[in-house]
Amino acid sequence: MKKWILFATALCVVTVAGALYASATKASAAASTTAYTLTVNGKEIQTSKTELMPFEQKGTVLVPLRATAESLGYKVSWIAADKATRVEDSIQSVIVKDGSTLAKFTGKLKVINLTQDVELPVPVQSRKGVTYVPASFFEPFFNEVVVKEGNVSISAQMSSIQ
């Protein structure tokens, strides 16, 4: 009888521990898959497909390159020979490749040379035909990037003379 009670107690402990572990794992997974919205110049980018939503990887939020860049008014083009993407505005351009953490900016603003290599915190990546870049990718284009409470906000910096 004592063996039976000991066995039943051990079985209950294992069952409860397993349930607690499974519950903690689900909560951890839910916490790491924060749903982000994307706002560009004050307007929320409506994405009907979940594969176009920003996501987090290793503490860095990635945004869809084309949708974000075109919302900012930039031209986006594919360079087939280099298997790279070019993003450009009126004063500078940048080339990025899938799997690379290097963004090569070129440009000039009167006497200020804007040519620089920028090391990205995580590699550029493609998912289901959509290229993603870290949100900070848009900072060298003179944009303000704010990631806060599930929202990625990218806005052109404005200056004024007072």
Tab-separated table of C-alpha atoms in Angstrom:
chain	number	residue	atom	x	y	z
A	1	MET	CA	0.000	0.000	0.000
A	2	LYS	CA	2.815	2.398	0.885
A	3	LYS	CA	4.465	1.718	-2.464
A	4	TRP	CA	1.212	2.479	-4.240
A	5	ILE	CA	0.800	5.851	-2.424
A	6	LEU	CA	4.451	6.724	-3.112
A	7	PHE	CA	4.010	5.832	-6.802
A	8	ALA	CA	0.779	7.885	-7.106
A	9	THR	CA	2.430	10.878	-5.401
A	10	ALA	CA	5.458	10.692	-7.709
A	11	LEU	CA	3.165	10.428	-10.741
A	12	CYS	CA	1.232	13.527	-9.638
A	13	VAL	CA	4.438	15.503	-9.102
A	14	VAL	CA	5.756	14.575	-12.565
A	15	THR	CA	2.419	15.426	-14.207
A	16	VAL	CA	2.149	18.819	-12.492
A	17	ALA	CA	5.806	19.653	-13.244
A	18	GLY	CA	5.300	18.761	-16.904
A	19	ALA	CA	2.202	20.930	-17.149
A	20	LEU	CA	3.994	23.865	-15.517
A	21	TYR	CA	6.958	23.477	-17.891
A	22	ALA	CA	4.668	23.394	-20.949
A	23	SER	CA	2.809	26.467	-19.715
A	24	ALA	CA	6.061	28.377	-19.138
A	25	THR	CA	7.334	27.405	-22.602
A	26	LYS	CA	4.139	28.701	-24.266
A	27	ALA	CA	4.318	31.970	-22.305
A	28	SER	CA	7.969	32.415	-23.250
A	29	ALA	CA	7.237	31.773	-26.931
A	30	ALA	CA	4.339	34.235	-26.860
A	31	ALA	CA	6.514	36.901	-25.247
A	32	SER	CA	9.217	36.514	-27.903
A	33	THR	CA	6.776	36.856	-30.817
A	34	THR	CA	5.647	40.425	-30.218
A	35	ALA	CA	3.354	41.660	-32.953
A	36	TYR	CA	4.681	44.952	-34.329
A	37	THR	CA	2.913	47.626	-36.316
A	38	LEU	CA	4.808	49.828	-38.758
A	39	THR	CA	4.227	53.572	-38.940
A	40	VAL	CA	5.999	55.665	-41.587
A	41	ASN	CA	5.759	59.472	-41.458
A	42	GLY	CA	2.799	59.214	-39.090
A	43	LYS	CA	0.783	56.792	-41.234
A	44	GLU	CA	0.380	53.159	-40.283
A	45	ILE	CA	1.436	50.863	-43.112
A	46	GLN	CA	-1.474	48.500	-43.689
A	47	THR	CA	-0.145	45.055	-44.423
A	48	SER	CA	-2.739	42.474	-45.317
A	49	LYS	CA	-0.191	39.684	-45.286
A	50	THR	CA	1.448	38.542	-42.063
A	51	GLU	CA	4.717	37.976	-43.931
A	52	LEU	CA	4.991	41.763	-44.360
A	53	MET	CA	4.827	42.468	-40.631
A	54	PRO	CA	7.922	43.616	-38.735
A	55	PHE	CA	9.432	40.974	-36.462
A	56	GLU	CA	12.123	40.749	-33.836
A	57	GLN	CA	15.323	38.730	-34.058
A	58	LYS	CA	18.082	38.759	-31.441
A	59	GLY	CA	16.681	41.954	-29.924
A	60	THR	CA	16.556	43.781	-33.277
A	61	VAL	CA	13.311	44.603	-35.084
A	62	LEU	CA	13.350	43.979	-38.834
A	63	VAL	CA	10.999	45.727	-41.258
A	64	PRO	CA	10.047	44.932	-44.870
A	65	LEU	CA	12.521	46.861	-47.026
A	66	ARG	CA	10.435	47.720	-50.100
A	67	ALA	CA	7.208	48.657	-48.273
A	68	THR	CA	9.082	50.866	-45.806
A	69	ALA	CA	11.421	52.513	-48.331
A	70	GLU	CA	8.681	53.270	-50.842
A	71	SER	CA	6.490	54.728	-48.074
A	72	LEU	CA	9.373	57.096	-47.309
A	73	GLY	CA	9.495	58.080	-51.005
A	74	TYR	CA	12.641	56.147	-51.942
A	75	LYS	CA	13.188	54.229	-55.156
A	76	VAL	CA	13.848	50.498	-54.697
A	77	SER	CA	15.410	48.360	-57.415
A	78	TRP	CA	16.828	44.870	-57.830
A	79	ILE	CA	20.359	44.418	-59.201
A	80	ALA	CA	20.156	40.946	-60.737
A	81	ALA	CA	23.863	40.637	-61.561
A	82	ASP	CA	24.848	41.219	-57.911
A	83	LYS	CA	21.737	39.632	-56.352
A	84	ALA	CA	21.374	42.821	-54.334
A	85	THR	CA	18.792	45.511	-53.619
A	86	ARG	CA	19.401	49.227	-54.136
A	87	VAL	CA	17.504	51.895	-52.226
A	88	GLU	CA	17.987	55.506	-53.255
A	89	ASP	CA	16.778	58.999	-52.602
A	90	SER	CA	17.848	62.260	-54.223
A	91	ILE	CA	21.235	62.476	-52.460
A	92	GLN	CA	22.358	58.944	-51.646
A	93	SER	CA	21.876	55.267	-52.340
A	94	VAL	CA	22.592	52.046	-50.499
A	95	ILE	CA	23.102	48.487	-51.648
A	96	VAL	CA	22.328	45.462	-49.466
A	97	LYS	CA	22.519	41.727	-50.048
A	98	ASP	CA	20.539	38.943	-48.447
A	99	GLY	CA	22.500	37.368	-45.582
A	100	SER	CA	24.898	40.307	-45.240
A	101	THR	CA	25.298	42.688	-42.299
A	102	LEU	CA	26.990	45.314	-44.492
A	103	ALA	CA	25.095	48.218	-46.055
A	104	LYS	CA	27.157	50.245	-48.557
A	105	PHE	CA	25.981	53.861	-48.703
A	106	THR	CA	27.187	56.247	-51.428
A	107	GLY	CA	26.309	59.870	-51.929
A	108	LYS	CA	27.261	63.463	-51.453
A	109	LEU	CA	25.482	66.486	-50.023
A	110	LYS	CA	27.299	69.554	-51.381
A	111	VAL	CA	30.631	69.237	-49.556
A	112	ILE	CA	29.591	66.469	-47.159
A	113	ASN	CA	30.601	62.988	-48.287
A	114	LEU	CA	27.846	60.516	-47.347
A	115	THR	CA	29.736	57.433	-48.566
A	116	GLN	CA	30.095	54.922	-45.755
A	117	ASP	CA	29.811	51.251	-44.911
A	118	VAL	CA	27.284	50.621	-42.143
A	119	GLU	CA	27.401	47.410	-40.123
A	120	LEU	CA	23.852	46.214	-39.421
A	121	PRO	CA	23.065	44.507	-36.084
A	122	VAL	CA	21.612	41.428	-37.824
A	123	PRO	CA	21.844	40.237	-41.448
A	124	VAL	CA	19.463	41.311	-44.193
A	125	GLN	CA	17.113	38.411	-44.829
A	126	SER	CA	14.437	37.246	-47.192
A	127	ARG	CA	11.278	35.432	-46.146
A	128	LYS	CA	8.733	34.291	-48.688
A	129	GLY	CA	10.084	36.719	-51.282
A	130	VAL	CA	10.131	39.726	-48.916
A	131	THR	CA	13.458	41.326	-47.966
A	132	TYR	CA	13.776	42.520	-44.365
A	133	VAL	CA	16.305	44.934	-42.881
A	134	PRO	CA	16.843	46.166	-39.323
A	135	ALA	CA	14.734	49.274	-38.679
A	136	SER	CA	17.977	51.145	-37.918
A	137	PHE	CA	18.903	50.697	-41.622
A	138	PHE	CA	16.895	53.867	-42.351
A	139	GLU	CA	18.810	56.139	-39.925
A	140	PRO	CA	21.658	57.046	-42.360
A	141	PHE	CA	18.911	58.334	-44.709
A	142	PHE	CA	18.320	61.019	-42.036
A	143	ASN	CA	15.235	59.340	-40.607
A	144	GLU	CA	14.215	59.045	-36.995
A	145	VAL	CA	13.594	55.424	-36.005
A	146	VAL	CA	11.715	54.642	-32.783
A	147	VAL	CA	10.816	51.125	-31.632
A	148	LYS	CA	8.470	51.252	-28.655
A	149	GLU	CA	5.621	49.165	-27.256
A	150	GLY	CA	5.035	47.012	-30.345
A	151	ASN	CA	5.288	49.865	-32.844
A	152	VAL	CA	8.088	50.731	-35.251
A	153	SER	CA	7.911	54.389	-36.227
A	154	ILE	CA	10.125	55.764	-38.996
A	155	SER	CA	9.902	59.452	-39.833
A	156	ALA	CA	11.891	61.893	-41.921
A	157	GLN	CA	13.753	64.221	-39.599
A	158	MET	CA	12.611	67.774	-39.950
A	159	SER	CA	14.652	70.834	-39.132
A	160	SER	CA	13.626	74.424	-38.856
A	161	ILE	CA	15.311	77.774	-38.470
A	162	GLN	CA	14.115	79.783	-35.500
